[in-house]
Tab-separated table of C-alpha atoms in Angstrom:
chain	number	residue	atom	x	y	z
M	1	UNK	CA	0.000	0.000	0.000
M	2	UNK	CA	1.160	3.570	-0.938
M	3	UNK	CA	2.198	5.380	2.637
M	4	UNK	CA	-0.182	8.523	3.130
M	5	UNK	CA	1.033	11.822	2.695
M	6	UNK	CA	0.462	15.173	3.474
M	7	UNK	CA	-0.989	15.780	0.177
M	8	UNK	CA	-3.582	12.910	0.794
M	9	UNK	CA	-4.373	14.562	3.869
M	10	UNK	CA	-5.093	17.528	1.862
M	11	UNK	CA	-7.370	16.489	-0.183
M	12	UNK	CA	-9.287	15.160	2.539
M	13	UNK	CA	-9.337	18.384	4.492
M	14	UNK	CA	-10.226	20.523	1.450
M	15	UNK	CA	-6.748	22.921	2.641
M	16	UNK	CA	-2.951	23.520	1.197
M	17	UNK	CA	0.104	21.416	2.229
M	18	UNK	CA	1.039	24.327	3.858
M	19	UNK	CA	-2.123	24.548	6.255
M	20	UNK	CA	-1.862	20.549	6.851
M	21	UNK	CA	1.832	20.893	7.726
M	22	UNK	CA	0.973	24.546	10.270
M	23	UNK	CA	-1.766	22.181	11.926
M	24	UNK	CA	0.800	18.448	12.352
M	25	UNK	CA	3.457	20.879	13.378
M	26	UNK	CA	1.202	22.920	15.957
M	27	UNK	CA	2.230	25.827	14.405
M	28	UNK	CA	0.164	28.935	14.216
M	29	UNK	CA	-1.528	29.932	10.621
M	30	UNK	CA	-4.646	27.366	11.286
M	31	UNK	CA	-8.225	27.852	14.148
M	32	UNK	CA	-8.101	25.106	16.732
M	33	UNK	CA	-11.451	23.592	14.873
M	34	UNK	CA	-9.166	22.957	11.335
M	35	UNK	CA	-6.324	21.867	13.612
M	36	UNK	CA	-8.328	19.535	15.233
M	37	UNK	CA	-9.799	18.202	11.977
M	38	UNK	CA	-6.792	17.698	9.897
M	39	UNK	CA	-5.105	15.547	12.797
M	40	UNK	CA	-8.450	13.565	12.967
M	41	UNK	CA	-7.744	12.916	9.317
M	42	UNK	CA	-4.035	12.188	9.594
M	43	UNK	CA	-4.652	9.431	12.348
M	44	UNK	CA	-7.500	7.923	10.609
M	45	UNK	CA	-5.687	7.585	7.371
M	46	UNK	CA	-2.425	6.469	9.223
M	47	UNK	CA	-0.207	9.310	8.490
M	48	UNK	CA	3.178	9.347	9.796
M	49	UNK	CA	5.894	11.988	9.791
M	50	UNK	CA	8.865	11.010	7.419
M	51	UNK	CA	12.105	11.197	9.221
M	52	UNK	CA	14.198	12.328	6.594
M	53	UNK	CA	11.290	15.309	5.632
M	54	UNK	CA	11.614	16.353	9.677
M	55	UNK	CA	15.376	15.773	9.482
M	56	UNK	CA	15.807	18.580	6.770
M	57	UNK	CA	13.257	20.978	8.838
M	58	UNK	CA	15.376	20.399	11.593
M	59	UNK	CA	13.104	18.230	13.775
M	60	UNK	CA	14.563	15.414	15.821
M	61	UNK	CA	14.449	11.636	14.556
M	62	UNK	CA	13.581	11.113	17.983
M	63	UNK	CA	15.965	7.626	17.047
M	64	UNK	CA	19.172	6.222	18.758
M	65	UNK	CA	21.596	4.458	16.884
M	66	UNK	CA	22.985	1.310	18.108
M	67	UNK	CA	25.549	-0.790	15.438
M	68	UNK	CA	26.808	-4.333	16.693
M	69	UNK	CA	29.977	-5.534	14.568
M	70	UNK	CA	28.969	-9.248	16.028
M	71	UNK	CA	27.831	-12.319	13.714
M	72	UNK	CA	23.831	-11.996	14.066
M	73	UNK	CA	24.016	-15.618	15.144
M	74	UNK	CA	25.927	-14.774	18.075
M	75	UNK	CA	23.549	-11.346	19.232
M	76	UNK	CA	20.915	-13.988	19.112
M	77	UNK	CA	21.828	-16.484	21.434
M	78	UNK	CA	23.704	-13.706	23.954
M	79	UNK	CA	22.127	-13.110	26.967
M	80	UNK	CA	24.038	-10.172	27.576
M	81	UNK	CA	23.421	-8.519	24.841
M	82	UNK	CA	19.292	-8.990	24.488
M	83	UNK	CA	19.206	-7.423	28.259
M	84	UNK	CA	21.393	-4.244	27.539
M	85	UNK	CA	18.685	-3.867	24.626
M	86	UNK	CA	15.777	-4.200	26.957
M	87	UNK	CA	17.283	-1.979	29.680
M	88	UNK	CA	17.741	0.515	26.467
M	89	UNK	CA	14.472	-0.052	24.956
M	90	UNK	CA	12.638	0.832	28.209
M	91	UNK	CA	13.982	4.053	28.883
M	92	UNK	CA	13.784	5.165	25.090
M	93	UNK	CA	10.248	3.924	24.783
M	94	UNK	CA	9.411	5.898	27.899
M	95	UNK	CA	10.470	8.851	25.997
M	96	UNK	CA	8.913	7.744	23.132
M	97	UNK	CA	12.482	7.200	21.299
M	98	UNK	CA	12.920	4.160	18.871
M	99	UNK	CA	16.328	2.690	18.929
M	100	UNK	CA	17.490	1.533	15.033
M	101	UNK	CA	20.194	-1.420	15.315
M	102	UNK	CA	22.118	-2.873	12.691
M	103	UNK	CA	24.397	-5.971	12.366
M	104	UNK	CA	27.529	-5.419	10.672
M	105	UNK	CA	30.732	-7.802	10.180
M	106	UNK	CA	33.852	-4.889	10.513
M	107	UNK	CA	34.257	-1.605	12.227
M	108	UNK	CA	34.840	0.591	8.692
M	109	UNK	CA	30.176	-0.842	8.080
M	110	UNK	CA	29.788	0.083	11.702
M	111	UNK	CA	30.985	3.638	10.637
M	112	UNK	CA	29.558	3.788	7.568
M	113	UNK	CA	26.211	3.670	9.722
M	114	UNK	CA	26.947	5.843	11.515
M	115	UNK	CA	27.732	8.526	9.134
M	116	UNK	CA	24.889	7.480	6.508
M	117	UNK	CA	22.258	7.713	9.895
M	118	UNK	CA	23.275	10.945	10.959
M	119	UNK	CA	24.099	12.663	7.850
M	120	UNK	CA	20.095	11.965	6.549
M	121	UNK	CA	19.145	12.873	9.971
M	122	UNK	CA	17.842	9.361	10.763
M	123	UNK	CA	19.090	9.879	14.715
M	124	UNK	CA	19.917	12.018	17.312
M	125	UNK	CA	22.638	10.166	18.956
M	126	UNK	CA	24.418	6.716	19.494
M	127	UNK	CA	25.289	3.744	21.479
M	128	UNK	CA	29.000	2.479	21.162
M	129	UNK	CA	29.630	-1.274	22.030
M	130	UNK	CA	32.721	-3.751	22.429
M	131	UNK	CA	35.196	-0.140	22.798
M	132	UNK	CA	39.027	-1.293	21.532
M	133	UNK	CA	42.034	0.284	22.211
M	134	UNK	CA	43.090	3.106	19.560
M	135	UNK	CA	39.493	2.679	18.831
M	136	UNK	CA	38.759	4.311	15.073
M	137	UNK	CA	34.522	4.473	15.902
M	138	UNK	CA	35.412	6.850	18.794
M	139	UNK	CA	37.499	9.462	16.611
M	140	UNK	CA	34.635	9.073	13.915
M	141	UNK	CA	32.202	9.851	16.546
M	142	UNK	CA	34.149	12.523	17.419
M	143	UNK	CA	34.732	14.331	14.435
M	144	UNK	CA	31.135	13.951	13.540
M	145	UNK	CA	29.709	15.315	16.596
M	146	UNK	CA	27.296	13.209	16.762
M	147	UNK	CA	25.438	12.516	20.969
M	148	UNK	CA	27.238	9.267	21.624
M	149	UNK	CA	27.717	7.066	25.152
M	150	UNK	CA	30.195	4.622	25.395
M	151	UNK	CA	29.184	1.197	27.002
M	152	UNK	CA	33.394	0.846	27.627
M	153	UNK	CA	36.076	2.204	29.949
M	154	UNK	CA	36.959	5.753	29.850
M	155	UNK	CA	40.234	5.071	29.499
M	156	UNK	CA	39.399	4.360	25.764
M	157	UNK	CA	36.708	6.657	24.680
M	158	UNK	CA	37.917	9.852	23.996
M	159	UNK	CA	35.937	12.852	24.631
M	160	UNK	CA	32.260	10.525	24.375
M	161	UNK	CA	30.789	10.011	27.347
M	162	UNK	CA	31.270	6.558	28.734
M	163	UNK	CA	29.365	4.070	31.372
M	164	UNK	CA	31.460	1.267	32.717
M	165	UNK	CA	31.995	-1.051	35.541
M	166	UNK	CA	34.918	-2.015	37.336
M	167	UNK	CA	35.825	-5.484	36.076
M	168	UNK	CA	39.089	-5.592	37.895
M	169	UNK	CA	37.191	-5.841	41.476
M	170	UNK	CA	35.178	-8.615	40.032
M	171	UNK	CA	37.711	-10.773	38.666
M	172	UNK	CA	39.977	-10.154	41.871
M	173	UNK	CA	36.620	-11.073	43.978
M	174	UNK	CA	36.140	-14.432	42.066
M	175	UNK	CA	39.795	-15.660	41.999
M	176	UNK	CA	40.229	-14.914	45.755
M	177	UNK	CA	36.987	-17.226	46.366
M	178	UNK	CA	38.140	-19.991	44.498
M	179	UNK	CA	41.668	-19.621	46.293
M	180	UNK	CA	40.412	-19.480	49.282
M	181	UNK	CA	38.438	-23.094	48.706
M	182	UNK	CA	41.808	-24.460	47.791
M	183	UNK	CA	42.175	-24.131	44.173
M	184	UNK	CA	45.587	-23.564	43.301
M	185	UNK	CA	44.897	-24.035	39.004
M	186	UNK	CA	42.440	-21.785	37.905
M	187	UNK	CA	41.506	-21.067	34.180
M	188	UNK	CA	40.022	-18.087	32.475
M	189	UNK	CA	37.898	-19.175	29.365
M	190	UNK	CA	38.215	-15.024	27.390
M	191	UNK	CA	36.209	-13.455	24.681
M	192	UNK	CA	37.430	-12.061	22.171
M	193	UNK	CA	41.145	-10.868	22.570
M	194	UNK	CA	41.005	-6.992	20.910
M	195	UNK	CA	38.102	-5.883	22.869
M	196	UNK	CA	39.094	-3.361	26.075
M	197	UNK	CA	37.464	-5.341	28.773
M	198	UNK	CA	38.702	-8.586	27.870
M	199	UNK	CA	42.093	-6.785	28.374
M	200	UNK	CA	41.296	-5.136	31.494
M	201	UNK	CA	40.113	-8.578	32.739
M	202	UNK	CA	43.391	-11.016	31.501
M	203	UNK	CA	45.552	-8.200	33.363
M	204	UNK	CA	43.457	-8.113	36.481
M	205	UNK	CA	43.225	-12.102	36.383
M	206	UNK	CA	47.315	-12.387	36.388
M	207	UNK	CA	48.012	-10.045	38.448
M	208	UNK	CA	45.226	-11.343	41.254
M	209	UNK	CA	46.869	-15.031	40.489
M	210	UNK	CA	50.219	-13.616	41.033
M	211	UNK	CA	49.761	-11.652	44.154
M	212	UNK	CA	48.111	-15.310	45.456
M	213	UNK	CA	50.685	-17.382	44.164
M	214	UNK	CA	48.495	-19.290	41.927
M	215	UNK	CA	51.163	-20.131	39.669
M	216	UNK	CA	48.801	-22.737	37.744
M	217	UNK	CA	46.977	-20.097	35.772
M	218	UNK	CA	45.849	-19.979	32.410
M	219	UNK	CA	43.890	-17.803	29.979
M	220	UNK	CA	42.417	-19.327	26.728
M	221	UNK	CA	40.529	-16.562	23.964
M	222	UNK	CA	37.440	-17.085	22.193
M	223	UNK	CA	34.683	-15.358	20.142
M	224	UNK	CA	31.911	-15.933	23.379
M	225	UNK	CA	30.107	-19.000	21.329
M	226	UNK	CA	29.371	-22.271	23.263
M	227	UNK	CA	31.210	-24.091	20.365
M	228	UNK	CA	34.385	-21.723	21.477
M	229	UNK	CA	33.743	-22.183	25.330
M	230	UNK	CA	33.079	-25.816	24.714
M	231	UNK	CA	36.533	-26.083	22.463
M	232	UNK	CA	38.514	-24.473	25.131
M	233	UNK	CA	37.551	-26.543	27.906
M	234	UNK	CA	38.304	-29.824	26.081
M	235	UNK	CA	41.576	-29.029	25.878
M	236	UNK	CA	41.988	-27.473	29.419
M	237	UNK	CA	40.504	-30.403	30.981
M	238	UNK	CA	42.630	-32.529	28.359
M	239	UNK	CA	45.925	-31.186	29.552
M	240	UNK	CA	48.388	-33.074	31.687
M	241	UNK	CA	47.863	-30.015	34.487
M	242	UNK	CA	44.118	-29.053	34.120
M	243	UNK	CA	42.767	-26.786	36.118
M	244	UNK	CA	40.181	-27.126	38.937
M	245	UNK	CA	38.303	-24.410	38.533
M	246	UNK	CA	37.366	-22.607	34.820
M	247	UNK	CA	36.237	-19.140	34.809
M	248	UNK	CA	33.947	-18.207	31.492
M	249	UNK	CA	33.874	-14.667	30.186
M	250	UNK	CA	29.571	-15.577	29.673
M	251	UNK	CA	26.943	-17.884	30.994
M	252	UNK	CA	26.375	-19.376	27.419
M	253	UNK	CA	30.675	-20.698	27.091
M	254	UNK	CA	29.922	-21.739	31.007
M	255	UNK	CA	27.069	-24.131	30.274
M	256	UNK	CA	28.847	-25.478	27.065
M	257	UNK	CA	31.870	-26.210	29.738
M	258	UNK	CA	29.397	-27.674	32.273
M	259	UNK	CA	28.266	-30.482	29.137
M	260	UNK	CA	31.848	-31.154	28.599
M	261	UNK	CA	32.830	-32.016	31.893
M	262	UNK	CA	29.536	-34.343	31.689
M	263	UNK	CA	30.671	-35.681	28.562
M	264	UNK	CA	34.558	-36.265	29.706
M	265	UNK	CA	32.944	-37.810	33.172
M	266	UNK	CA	34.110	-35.129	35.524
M	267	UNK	CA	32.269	-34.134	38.917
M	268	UNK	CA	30.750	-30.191	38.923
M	269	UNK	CA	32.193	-29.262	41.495
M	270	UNK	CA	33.771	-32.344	42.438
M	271	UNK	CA	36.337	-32.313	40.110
M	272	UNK	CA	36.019	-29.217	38.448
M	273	UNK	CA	34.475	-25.843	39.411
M	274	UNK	CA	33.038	-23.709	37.057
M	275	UNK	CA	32.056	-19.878	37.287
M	276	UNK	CA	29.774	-17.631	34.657
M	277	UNK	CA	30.430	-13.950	34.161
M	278	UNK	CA	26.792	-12.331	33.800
M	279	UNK	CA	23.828	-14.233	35.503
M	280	UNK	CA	21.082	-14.866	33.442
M	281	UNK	CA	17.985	-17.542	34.056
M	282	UNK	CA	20.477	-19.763	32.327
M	283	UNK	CA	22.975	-19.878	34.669
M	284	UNK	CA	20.304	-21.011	37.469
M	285	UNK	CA	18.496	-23.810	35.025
M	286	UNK	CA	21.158	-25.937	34.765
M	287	UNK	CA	22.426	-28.206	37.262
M	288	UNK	CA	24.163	-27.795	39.552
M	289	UNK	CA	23.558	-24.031	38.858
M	290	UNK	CA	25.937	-21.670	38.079
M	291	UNK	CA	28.296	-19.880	40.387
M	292	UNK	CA	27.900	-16.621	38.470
M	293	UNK	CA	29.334	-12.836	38.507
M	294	UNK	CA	25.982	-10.880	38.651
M	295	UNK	CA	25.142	-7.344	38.367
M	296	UNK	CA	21.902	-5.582	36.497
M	297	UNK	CA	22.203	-5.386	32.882
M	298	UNK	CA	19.216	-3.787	31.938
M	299	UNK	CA	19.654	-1.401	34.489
M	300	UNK	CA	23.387	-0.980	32.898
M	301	UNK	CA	21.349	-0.392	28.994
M	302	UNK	CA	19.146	2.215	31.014
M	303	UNK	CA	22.124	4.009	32.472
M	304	UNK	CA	23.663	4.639	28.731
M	305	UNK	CA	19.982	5.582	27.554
M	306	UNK	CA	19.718	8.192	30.058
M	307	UNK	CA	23.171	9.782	29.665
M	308	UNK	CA	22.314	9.870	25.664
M	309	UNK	CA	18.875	11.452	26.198
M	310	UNK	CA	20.542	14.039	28.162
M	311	UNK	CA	23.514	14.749	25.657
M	312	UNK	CA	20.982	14.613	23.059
M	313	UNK	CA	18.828	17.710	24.887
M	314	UNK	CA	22.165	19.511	25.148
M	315	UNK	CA	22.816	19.247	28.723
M	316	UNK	CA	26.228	18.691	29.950
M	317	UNK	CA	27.061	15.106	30.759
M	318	UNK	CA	29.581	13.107	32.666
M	319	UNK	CA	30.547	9.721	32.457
M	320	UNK	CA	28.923	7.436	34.905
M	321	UNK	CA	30.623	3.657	37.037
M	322	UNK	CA	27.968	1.525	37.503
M	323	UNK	CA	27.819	-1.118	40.221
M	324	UNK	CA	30.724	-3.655	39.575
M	325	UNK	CA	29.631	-7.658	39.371
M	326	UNK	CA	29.559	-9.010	42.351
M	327	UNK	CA	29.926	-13.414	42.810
M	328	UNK	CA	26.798	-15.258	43.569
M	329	UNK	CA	27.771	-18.923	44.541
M	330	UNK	CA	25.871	-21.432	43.907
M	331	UNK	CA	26.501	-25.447	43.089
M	332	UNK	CA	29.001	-25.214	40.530
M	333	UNK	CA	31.949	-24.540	42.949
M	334	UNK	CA	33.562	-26.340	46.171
M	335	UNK	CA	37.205	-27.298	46.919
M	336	UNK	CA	39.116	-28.820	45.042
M	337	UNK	CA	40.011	-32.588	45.642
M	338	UNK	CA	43.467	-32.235	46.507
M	339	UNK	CA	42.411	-30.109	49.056
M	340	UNK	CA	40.269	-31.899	51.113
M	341	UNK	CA	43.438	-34.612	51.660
M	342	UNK	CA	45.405	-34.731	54.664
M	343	UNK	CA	48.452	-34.547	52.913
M	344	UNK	CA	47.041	-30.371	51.201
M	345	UNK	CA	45.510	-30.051	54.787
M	346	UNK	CA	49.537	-30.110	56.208
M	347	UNK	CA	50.831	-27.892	53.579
C-alpha cells in the first residue's frame, strides 16, 4: 500500500500542504477547529511523519543508533546482549524514542552507519559497544559530533561520554573465592582478545593469580560462542595439568563447559568448578547451577539511555561507574580434591 502523505491529507481536508503541515506541526496559521480536523484525518488515514522530511526541517528523529559488529548468530543467542537492549528499549520507549540497530561484520560498516544515519538525519545520537584500544569508531564519533555514550572504559573513549563497571574488582573477587576453597589451578575461558574489557580482565586475572601465588593459571581466547567455550575446555581439561576451577567470560561458554565435563565424566564441582560472568535464568536452570558474577544489565542499557537522552537535549554530561559484578555462589563450585586430603591439609 502507498504510505499517506500530506498531500492525501489535503485532499481530505479541502486545505494547502502548507495549512496541513501549520496544523501536524502545531504551528500557528490554522483555528483550533481545522487543527483539530486535519489531525483527525491524519490518524485515521495512518499518516506518519517522514524522518528524513523532519530531518531537513530540523526536527529530531527522535531515534538512537545502536551498530553491533557481532555475527547476528551470536547477538541472538547472547544473553548479555538482548538485556542491555531491553534496559535501552525501556527508557527510550518511555520517551517515546525508537532505537534503530544494525548488524555489521567490521568496524569501517559500523561507521559507515553511523555517518549514513546521521548525515540523513535518521538519529539524534548513538550507542558504542565492544570499545578497543586506539578505537577508530570513537574518533569518527568525534569528528562527527554526533550525541554518543560509550558502554566501555573511559580510558578508551575519547571525549564521548562513557558508562562502565569495574571489572578488575570482580575478577579479583572471584579468583580470591576460588583460592580461598583451595584451588591452586584456575583457568580463564576469554572473549574475544582486541576488545578493552577482555584486556582489562586477563591483566586483572594475572596479576590477582600472582599476588596469590596461583602459579597454575591460564587464559584461553574465544569469540563468546558455546562451540568456542566448549573447544577451550576440552583441551583445558585434556591437559596433563588441568585446572580445577574454569572461569567463562559468559553464561552461554559456562554451560557449554558444564556439558563437557559431563561428557569427559568429571564431577561439577567435584572435580572441576566452574564460574559464569553475567547471571542470566540460564545460569540457574542448569544443574548444579551456576556460580555466576551478577550485576543488572538492563539497568546498565538504562544508564547509557539516560546519559544519551541528556547529551541529546544539550545538557552537559559526565561519564557514569555503575555497580561492579559481584559473585553469587551457587553449586558449581567447592574445593578442590586435593584439598580436602590430609596430605594439602599439612601444607
Amino acid at each position: 500500500m502507498k504510505r499517506p502523505t500530506i498531500a492525501d491529507i489535503a485532499r481530505r481536508a479541502g486545505v494547502s500542504k502548507v495549512a496541513v503541515s501549520y496544523a501536524l506541526n502545531d504551528r500557528p496559521g490554522v483555528s483550533e477547529a481545522k487543527r483539530a480536523a486535519i489531525k483527525a484525518i491524519a490518524k485515521e488515514i495512518g499518516w506518519r511523519p517522514n524522518s528524513a522530511a523532519r530531518a531537513l526541517n530540523g526536527a529530531q528523529a527522535r531515534t538512537v543508533g545502536l551498530v553491533v559488529c557481532r555475527p547476528a548468530r551470536i547477538l541472538g543467542m547472547e544473553p548479555f546482549f538482548m538485556e542491555l537492549i531491553s534496559g535501552i528499549e525501556g527508557e527510550l520507549s518511555a520517551r517515546r524514542y525508537a532505537l534503530m540497530l544494525q548488524v555489521v561484520t567490521d568496524h569501517e560498516q559500523e561507521i559507515e552507519a553511523y555517518r549514513r544515519w546521521w548525515g540523513e538525519g535518521r538519529i539524534d545520537g548513538a550507542i558504542l559497544v565492544d570499545l578497543h584500544f586506539d578505537d577508530p569508531r570513537v574518533t569518527e564519533l568525534q569528528a562527527l559530533t554526533l550525541p554518543t555514550v560509550v558502554i566501555g572504559h573511559p580510558a578508551e573513549s575519547g571525549s564521548l561520554v562513557p558508562v562502565w563497571s569495574d571489572d578488575s574488582s570482580a575478577v579479583h573477587e572471584t579468583v580470591r573465592y576460588l583460592s580461598a576453597l583451595g584451588h591452586r589451578r584456575i583457568a580463564r575461558v576469554g572473549g574475544l582478545p582486541q576488545l578493552v574489557h577482555t584486556v582489562l580482565r586477563d591483566r586483572a586475572f594475572d596479576a590477582v593469580c600472582e599476588e596469590l601465588g596461583l602459579t597454575g593459571h591460564t587464559i584461553v581466547h574465544t569469540d563468546y560462542t558455546g562451540e568456542e567455550g566448549a573447544r577451550a575446555t576440552r583441551r583445558l581439561v585434556s591437559s596433563a595439568d588441568r585446572p580445577t576451577a574454569i572461569v567463562y567470560d559468559n553464561d552461554i561458554m559456562a554451560v557449554a563447559g558444564l556439558s563437557v565435563a559431563q561428557e569427559m565424566r568429571l564431577d561439577v564441582p567435584g572435580d572441576l568448578s566452574i564460574v559464569a560472568w553475567d547471571d542470566s535464568p540460564l545460569s540457574q536452570v542448569v544443574r548444579p547451577a551456576l556460580t555466576a558474577l551478577s550485576r543488572d544489565i538492563p539497568a546498565y542499557g538504562a544508564h547509557a539511555a539516560r546519559r544519551l537522552m541528556s547529551l541529546i537535549a544539550g545538557d552537559e554530561v559526565g561519564g557514569f561507574e555503575d555497580e561492579a559484578a559481584r559473585l553469587t555462589p551457587r553449586g558449581s563450585t567447592a574445593p578442590p580434591p586435593a584439598a580436602l586430603s590430609p596430605a594439602a591439609a599439612l601444607q
